[in-house]
PDB file of C-alpha atoms in Angstrom:
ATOM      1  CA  UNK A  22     106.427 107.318  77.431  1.00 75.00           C
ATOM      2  CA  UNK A  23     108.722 104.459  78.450  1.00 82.00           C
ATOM      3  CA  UNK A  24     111.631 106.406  78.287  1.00 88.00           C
ATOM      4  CA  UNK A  25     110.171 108.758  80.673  1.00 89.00           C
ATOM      5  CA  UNK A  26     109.183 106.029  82.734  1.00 90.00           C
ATOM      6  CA  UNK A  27     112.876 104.585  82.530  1.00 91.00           C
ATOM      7  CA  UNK A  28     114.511 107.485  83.773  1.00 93.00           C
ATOM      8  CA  UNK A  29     111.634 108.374  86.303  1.00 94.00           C
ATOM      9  CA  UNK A  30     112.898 104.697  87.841  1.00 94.00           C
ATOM     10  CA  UNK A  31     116.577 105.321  86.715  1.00 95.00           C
ATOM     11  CA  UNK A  32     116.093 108.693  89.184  1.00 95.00           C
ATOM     12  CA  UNK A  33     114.670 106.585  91.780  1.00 95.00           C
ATOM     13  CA  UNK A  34     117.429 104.348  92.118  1.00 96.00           C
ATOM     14  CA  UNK A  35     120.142 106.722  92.267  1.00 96.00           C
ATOM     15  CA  UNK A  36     118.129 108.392  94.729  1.00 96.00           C
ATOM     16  CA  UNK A  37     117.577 105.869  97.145  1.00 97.00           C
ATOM     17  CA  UNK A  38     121.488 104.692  96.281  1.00 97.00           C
ATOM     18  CA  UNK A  39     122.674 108.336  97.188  1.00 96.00           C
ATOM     19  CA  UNK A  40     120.885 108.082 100.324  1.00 97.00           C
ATOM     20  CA  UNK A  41     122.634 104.609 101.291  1.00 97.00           C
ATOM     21  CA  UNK A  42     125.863 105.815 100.930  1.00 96.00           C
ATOM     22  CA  UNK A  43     125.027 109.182 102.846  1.00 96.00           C
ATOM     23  CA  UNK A  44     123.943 106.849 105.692  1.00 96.00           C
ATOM     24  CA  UNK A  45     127.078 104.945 105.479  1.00 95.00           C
ATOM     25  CA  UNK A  46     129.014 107.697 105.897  1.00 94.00           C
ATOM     26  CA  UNK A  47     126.812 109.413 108.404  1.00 94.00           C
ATOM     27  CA  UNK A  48     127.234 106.471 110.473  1.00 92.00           C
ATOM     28  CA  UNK A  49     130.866 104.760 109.570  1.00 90.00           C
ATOM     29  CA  UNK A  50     130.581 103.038 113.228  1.00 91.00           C
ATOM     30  CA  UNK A  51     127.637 100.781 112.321  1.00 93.00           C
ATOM     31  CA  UNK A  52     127.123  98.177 109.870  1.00 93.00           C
ATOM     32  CA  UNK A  53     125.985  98.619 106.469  1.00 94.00           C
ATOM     33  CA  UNK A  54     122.623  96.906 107.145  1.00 95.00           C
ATOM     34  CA  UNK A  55     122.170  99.618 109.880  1.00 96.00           C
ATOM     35  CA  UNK A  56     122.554 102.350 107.181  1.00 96.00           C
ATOM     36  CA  UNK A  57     120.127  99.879 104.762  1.00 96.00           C
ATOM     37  CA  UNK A  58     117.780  99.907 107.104  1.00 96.00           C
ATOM     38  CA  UNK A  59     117.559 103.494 107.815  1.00 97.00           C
ATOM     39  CA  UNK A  60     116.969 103.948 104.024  1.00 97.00           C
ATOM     40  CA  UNK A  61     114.225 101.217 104.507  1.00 96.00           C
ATOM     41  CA  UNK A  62     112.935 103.214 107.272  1.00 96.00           C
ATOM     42  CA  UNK A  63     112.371 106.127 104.978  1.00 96.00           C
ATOM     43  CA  UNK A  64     110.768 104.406 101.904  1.00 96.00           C
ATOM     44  CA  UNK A  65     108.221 103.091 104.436  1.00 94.00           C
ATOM     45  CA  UNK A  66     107.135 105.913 106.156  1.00 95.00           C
ATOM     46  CA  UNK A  67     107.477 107.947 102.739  1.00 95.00           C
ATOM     47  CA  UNK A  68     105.970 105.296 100.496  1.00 95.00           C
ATOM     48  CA  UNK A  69     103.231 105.244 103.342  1.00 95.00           C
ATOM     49  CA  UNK A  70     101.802 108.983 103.171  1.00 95.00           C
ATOM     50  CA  UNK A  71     102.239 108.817  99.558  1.00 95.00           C
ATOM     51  CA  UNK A  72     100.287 106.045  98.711  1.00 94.00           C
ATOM     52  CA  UNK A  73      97.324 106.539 101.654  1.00 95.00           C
ATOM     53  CA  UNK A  74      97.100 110.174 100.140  1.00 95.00           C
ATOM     54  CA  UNK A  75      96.498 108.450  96.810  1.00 94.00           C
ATOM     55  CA  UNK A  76      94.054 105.778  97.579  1.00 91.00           C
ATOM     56  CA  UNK A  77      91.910 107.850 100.883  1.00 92.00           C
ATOM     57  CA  UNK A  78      91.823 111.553  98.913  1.00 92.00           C
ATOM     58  CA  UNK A  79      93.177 111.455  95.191  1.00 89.00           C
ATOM     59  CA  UNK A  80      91.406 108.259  94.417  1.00 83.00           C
ATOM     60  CA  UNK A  81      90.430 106.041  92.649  1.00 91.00           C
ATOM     61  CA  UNK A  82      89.270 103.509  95.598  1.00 92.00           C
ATOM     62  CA  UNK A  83      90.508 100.182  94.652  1.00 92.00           C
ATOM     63  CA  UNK A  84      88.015  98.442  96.322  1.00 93.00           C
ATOM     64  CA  UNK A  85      85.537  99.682  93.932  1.00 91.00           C
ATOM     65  CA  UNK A  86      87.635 100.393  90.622  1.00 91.00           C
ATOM     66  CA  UNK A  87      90.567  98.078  90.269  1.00 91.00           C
ATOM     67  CA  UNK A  88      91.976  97.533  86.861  1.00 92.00           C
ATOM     68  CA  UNK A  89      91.672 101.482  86.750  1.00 92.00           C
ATOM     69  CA  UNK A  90      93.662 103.720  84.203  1.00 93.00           C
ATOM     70  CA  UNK A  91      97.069 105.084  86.129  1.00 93.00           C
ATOM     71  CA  UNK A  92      96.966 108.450  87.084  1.00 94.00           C
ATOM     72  CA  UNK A  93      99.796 110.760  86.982  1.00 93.00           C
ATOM     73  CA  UNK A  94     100.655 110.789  90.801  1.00 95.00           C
ATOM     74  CA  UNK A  95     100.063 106.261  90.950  1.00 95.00           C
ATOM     75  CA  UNK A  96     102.872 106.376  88.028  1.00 95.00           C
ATOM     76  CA  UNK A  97     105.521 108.751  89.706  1.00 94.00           C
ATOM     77  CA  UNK A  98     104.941 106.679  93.377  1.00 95.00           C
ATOM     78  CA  UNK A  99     105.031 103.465  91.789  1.00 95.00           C
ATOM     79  CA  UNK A 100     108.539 104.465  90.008  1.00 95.00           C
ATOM     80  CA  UNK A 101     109.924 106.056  92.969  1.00 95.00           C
ATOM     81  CA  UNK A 102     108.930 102.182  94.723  1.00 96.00           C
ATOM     82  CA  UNK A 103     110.511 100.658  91.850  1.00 96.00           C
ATOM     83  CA  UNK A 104     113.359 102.504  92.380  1.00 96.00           C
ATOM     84  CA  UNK A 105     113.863 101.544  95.860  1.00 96.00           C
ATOM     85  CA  UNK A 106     112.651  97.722  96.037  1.00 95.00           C
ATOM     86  CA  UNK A 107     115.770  97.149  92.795  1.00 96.00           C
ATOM     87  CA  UNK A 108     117.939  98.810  95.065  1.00 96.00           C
ATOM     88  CA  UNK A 109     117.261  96.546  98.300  1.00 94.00           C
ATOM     89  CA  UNK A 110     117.285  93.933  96.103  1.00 94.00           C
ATOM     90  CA  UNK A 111     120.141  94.050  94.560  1.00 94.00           C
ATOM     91  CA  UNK A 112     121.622  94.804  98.318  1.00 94.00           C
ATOM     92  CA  UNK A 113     120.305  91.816  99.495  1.00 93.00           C
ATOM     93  CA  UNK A 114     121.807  89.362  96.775  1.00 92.00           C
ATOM     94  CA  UNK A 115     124.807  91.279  97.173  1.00 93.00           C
ATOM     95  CA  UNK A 116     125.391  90.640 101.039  1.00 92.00           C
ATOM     96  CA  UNK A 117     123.319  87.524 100.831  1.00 88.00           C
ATOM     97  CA  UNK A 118     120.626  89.016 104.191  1.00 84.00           C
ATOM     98  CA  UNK A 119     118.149  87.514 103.188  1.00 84.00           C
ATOM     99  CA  UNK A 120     115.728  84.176 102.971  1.00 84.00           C
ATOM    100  CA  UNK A 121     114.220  83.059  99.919  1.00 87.00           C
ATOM    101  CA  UNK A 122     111.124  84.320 101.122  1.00 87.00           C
ATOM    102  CA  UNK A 123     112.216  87.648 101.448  1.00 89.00           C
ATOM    103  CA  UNK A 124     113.853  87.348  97.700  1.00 90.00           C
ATOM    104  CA  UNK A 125     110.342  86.783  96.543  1.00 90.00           C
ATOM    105  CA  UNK A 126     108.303  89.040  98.186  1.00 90.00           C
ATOM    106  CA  UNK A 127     111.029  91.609  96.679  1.00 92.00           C
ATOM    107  CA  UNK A 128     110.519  90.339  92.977  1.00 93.00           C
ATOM    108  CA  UNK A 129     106.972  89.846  92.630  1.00 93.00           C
ATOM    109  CA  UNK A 130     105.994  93.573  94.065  1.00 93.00           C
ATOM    110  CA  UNK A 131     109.333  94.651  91.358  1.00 94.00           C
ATOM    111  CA  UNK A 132     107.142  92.846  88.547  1.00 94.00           C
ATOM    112  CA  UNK A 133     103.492  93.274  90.098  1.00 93.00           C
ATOM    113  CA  UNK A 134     104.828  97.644  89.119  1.00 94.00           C
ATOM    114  CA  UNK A 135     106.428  97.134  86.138  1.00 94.00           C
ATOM    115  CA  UNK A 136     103.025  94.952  84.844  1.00 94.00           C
ATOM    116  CA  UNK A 137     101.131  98.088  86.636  1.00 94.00           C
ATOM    117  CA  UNK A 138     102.964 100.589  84.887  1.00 94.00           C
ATOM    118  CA  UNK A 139     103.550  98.927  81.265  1.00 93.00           C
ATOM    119  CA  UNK A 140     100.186  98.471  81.239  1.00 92.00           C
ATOM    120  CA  UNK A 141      98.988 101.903  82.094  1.00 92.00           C
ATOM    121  CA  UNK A 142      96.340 100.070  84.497  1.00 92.00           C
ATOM    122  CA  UNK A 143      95.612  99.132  87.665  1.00 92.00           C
ATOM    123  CA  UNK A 144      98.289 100.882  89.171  1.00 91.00           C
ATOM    124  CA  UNK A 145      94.900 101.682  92.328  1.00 93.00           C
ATOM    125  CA  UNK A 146      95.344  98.173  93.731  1.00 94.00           C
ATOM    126  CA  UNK A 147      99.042  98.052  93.443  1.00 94.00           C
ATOM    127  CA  UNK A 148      99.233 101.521  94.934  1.00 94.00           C
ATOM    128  CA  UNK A 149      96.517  99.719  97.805  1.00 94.00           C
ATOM    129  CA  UNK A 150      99.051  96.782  98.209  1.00 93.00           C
ATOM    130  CA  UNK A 151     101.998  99.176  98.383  1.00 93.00           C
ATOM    131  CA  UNK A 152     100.232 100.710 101.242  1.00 94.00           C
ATOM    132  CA  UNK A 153      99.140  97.952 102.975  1.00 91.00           C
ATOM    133  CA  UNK A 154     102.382  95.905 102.832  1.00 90.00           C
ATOM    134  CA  UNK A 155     104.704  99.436 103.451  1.00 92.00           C
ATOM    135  CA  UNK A 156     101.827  99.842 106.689  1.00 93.00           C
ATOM    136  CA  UNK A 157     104.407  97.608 109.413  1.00 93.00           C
ATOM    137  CA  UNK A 158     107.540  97.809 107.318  1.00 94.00           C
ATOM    138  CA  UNK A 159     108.943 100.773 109.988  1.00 94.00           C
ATOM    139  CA  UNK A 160     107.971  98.984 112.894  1.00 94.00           C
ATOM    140  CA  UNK A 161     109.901  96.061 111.601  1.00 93.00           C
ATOM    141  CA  UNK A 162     113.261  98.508 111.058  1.00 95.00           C
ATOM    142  CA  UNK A 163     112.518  99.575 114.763  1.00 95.00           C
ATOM    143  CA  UNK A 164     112.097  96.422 116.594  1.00 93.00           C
ATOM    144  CA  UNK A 165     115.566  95.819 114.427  1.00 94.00           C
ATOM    145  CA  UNK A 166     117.665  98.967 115.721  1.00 95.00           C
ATOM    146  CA  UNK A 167     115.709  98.203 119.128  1.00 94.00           C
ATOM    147  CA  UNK A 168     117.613  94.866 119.121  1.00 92.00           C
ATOM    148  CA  UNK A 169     120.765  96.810 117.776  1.00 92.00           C
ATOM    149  CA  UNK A 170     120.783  98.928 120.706  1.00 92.00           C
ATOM    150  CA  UNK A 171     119.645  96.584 123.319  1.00 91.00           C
ATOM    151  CA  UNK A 172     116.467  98.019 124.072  1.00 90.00           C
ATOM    152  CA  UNK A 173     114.370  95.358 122.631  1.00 88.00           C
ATOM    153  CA  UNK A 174     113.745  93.675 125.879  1.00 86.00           C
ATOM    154  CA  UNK A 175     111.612  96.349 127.300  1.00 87.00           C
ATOM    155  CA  UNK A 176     107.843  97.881 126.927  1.00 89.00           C
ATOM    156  CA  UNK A 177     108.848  99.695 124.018  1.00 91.00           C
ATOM    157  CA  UNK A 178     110.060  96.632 122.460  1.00 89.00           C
ATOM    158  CA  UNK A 179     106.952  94.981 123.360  1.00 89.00           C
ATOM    159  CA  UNK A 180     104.721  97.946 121.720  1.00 92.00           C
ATOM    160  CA  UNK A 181     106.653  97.580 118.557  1.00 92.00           C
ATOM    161  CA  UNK A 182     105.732  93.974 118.124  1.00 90.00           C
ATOM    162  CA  UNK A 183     102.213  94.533 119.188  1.00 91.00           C
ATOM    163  CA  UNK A 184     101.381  96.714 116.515  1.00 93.00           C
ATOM    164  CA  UNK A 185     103.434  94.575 114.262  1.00 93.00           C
ATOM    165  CA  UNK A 186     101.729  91.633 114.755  1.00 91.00           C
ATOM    166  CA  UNK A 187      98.382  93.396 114.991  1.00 92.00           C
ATOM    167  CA  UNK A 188      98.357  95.554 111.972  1.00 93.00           C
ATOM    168  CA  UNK A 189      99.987  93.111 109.853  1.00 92.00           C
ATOM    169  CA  UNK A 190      96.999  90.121 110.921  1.00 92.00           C
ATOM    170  CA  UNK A 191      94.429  93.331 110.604  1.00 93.00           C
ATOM    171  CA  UNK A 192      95.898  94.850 107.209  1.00 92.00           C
ATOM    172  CA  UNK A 193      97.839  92.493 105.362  1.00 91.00           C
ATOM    173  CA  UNK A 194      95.944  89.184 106.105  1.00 93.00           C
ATOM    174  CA  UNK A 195      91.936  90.882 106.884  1.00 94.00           C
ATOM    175  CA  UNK A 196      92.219  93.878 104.763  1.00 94.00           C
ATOM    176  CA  UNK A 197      93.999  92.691 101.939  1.00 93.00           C
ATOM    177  CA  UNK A 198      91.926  89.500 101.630  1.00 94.00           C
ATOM    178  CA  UNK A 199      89.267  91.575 101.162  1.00 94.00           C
ATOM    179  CA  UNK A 200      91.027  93.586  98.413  1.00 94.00           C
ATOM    180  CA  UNK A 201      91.802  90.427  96.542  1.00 94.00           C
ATOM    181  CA  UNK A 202      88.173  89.099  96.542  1.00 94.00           C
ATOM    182  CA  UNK A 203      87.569  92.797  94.761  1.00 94.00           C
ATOM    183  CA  UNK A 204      90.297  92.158  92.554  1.00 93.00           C
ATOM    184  CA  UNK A 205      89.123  88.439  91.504  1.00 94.00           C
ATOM    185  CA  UNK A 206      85.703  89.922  91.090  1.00 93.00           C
ATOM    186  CA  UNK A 207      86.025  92.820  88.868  1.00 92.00           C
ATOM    187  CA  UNK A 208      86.234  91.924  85.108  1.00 91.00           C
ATOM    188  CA  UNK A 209      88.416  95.496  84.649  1.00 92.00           C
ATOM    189  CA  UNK A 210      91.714  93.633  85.731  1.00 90.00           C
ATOM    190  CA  UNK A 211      93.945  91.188  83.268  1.00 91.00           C
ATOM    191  CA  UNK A 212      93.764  87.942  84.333  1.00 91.00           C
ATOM    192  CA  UNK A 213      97.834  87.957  84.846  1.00 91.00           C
ATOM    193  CA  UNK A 214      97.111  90.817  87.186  1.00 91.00           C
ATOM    194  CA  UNK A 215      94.896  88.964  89.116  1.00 92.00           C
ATOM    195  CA  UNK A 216      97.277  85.867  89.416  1.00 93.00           C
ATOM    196  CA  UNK A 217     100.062  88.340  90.685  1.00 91.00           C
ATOM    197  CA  UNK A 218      97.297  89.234  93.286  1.00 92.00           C
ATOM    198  CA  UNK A 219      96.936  86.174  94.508  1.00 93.00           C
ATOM    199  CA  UNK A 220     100.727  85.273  94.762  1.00 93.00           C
ATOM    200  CA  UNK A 221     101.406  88.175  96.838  1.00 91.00           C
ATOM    201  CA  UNK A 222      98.674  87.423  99.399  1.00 92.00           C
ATOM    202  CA  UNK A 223     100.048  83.726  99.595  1.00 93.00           C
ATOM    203  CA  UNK A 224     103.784  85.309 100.208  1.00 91.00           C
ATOM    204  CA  UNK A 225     101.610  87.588 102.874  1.00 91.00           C
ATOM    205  CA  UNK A 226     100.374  84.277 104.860  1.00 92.00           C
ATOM    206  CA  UNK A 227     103.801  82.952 104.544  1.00 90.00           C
ATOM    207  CA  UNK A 228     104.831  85.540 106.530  1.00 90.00           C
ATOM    208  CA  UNK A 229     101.771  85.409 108.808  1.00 90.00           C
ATOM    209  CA  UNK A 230     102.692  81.864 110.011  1.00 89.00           C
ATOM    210  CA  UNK A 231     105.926  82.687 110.684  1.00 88.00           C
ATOM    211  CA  UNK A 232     105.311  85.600 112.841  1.00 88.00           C
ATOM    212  CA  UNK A 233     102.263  83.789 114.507  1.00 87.00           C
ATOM    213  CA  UNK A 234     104.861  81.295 115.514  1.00 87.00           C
ATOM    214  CA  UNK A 235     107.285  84.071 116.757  1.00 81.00           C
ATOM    215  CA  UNK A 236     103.738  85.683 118.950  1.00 80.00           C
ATOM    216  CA  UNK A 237     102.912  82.481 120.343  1.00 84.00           C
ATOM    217  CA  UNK A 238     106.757  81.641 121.692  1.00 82.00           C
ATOM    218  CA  UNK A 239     106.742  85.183 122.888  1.00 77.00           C
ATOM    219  CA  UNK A 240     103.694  84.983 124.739  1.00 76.00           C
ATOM    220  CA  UNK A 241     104.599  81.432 126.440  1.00 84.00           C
ATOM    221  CA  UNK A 242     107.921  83.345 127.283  1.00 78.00           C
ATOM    222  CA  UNK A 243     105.921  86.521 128.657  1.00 70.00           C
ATOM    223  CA  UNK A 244     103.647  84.121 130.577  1.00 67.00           C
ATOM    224  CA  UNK A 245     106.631  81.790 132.389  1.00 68.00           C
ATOM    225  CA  UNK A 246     108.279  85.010 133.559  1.00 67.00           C
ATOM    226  CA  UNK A 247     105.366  86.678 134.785  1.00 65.00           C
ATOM    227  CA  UNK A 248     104.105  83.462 136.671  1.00 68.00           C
ATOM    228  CA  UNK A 249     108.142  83.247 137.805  1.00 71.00           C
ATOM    229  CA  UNK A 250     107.619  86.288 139.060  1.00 67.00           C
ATOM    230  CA  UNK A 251     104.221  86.258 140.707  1.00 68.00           C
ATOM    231  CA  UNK A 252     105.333  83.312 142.441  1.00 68.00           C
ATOM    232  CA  UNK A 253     108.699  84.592 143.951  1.00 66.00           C
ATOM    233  CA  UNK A 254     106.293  87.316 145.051  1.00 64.00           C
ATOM    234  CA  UNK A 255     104.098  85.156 147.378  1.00 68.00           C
ATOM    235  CA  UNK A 256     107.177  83.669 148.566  1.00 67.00           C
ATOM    236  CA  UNK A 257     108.346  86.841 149.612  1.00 64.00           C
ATOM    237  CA  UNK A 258     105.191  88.197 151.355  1.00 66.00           C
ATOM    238  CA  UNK A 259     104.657  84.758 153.052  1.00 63.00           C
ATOM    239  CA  UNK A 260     108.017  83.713 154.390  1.00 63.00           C
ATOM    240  CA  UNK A 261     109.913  87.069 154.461  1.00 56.00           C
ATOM    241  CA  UNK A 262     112.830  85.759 152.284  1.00 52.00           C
ATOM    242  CA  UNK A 263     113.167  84.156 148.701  1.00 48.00           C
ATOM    243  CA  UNK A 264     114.618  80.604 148.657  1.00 50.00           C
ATOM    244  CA  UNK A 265     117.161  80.395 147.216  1.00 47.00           C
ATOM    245  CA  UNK A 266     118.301  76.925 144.754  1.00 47.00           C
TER     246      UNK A 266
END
């Protein structure tokens, strides 16, 4: 069984490795974290439909039944995540990308599916998590290539961070506190489980205070420029002209 689950991961990784360097040679004009990105892109919106198939039709709901034996589909989407998440890991100690923060959200989700899968259990809640945190990873790769491309300064861009902001307060924060109060609840789960629960929601609000932070300086920004604008407006429609400093 562990050998299985070895090369299932092994598969994974060479997979999602494969696919790197096809986007690096697709695209030899960009940067490598363009062709990173793109393969972040596509766990997301794959990891996304896998794991909301699992938890809204093939079930178990881990609301009600965390700490639930694996089933065969949780193991193979939880390997193929494995797969990916040592890749981008070991891409971003390589070209040094990322924060600290970052670093840890990418280790404790590696060991919150290696605990899920050793275990044989609760691979429903890590399978909910995967969702939930996977839910505004593609609108984060598109407000990135927006910026890329120099589009981020238009309603699109504004859209994208929107829903970013909105379903990670609504999903991440709301949702998955929710989840956790399940998790703590239920006397199914290890107790080691339920600590790795609890350090992924706190990694969760770090990231919520940072992009608070980045909403609320966006907003004051939004709100100058409109007011700017409003106000060169009424100039124009009472005086005829704009004055010019």
């Amino acid at each position: 069984m562990a050998l299985a689950l070895c090369l299932q991961v092994l598969c994974s990784l060479c997979g999602w490795l494969s696919l790197y360097i096809s986007f690096c040679h697709l695209n030899k004009h960009r940067s490598y974290e363009w062709s990173c990105r793109l393969v972040t892109f596509t766990h997301g919106v794959l990891s996304i439909g896998l794991s909301a198939y699992i938890g809204f039709i093939d079930g178990p709901w881990p609301f009600t039944h965390p700490g639930s034996p694996n089933t065969p589909l949780q193991v193979h989407v939880l390997c193929l995540t494995l797969g990916y998440f040592v890749f981008d890991l070991g891409w971003c100690i390589y070209f040094q990308s990322e924060g600290a923060l970052m670093l840890a959200h990418h280790t404790l989700s590696i060991l919150g599916i290696i605990m899920a899968l050793v275990l044989g259990e609760s691979g429903t809640e890590v399978n909910a998590v995967l969702f939930g945190s996977e839910l505004t990873n593609p609108l984060l790769q598109m407000r990135w290539f927006l910026r890329e491309t120099g589009h981020y300064h238009s309603f699109t861009g504004d859209v994208v961070d929107f829903l970013f902001v909105a379903l990670f307060t609504g999903v991440r924060i709301g949702v998955g506190a929710r989840l956790l109060f399940c998790e703590m609840v239920s006397p199914t789960p290890k107790w080691f489980v339920k600590a790795g629960g609890v350090a992924m929601y706190a990694v969760s609000w770090c990231f919520m205070f940072s992009i608070w932070r980045f909403a609320w300086r966006k907003s004051i920004k939004k709100y100058h420029a409109w007011r700017s604008r409003r106000s060169e407006e009424r100039q124009l429609k009472h005086n005829g002209h704009l004055k010019i400093h």
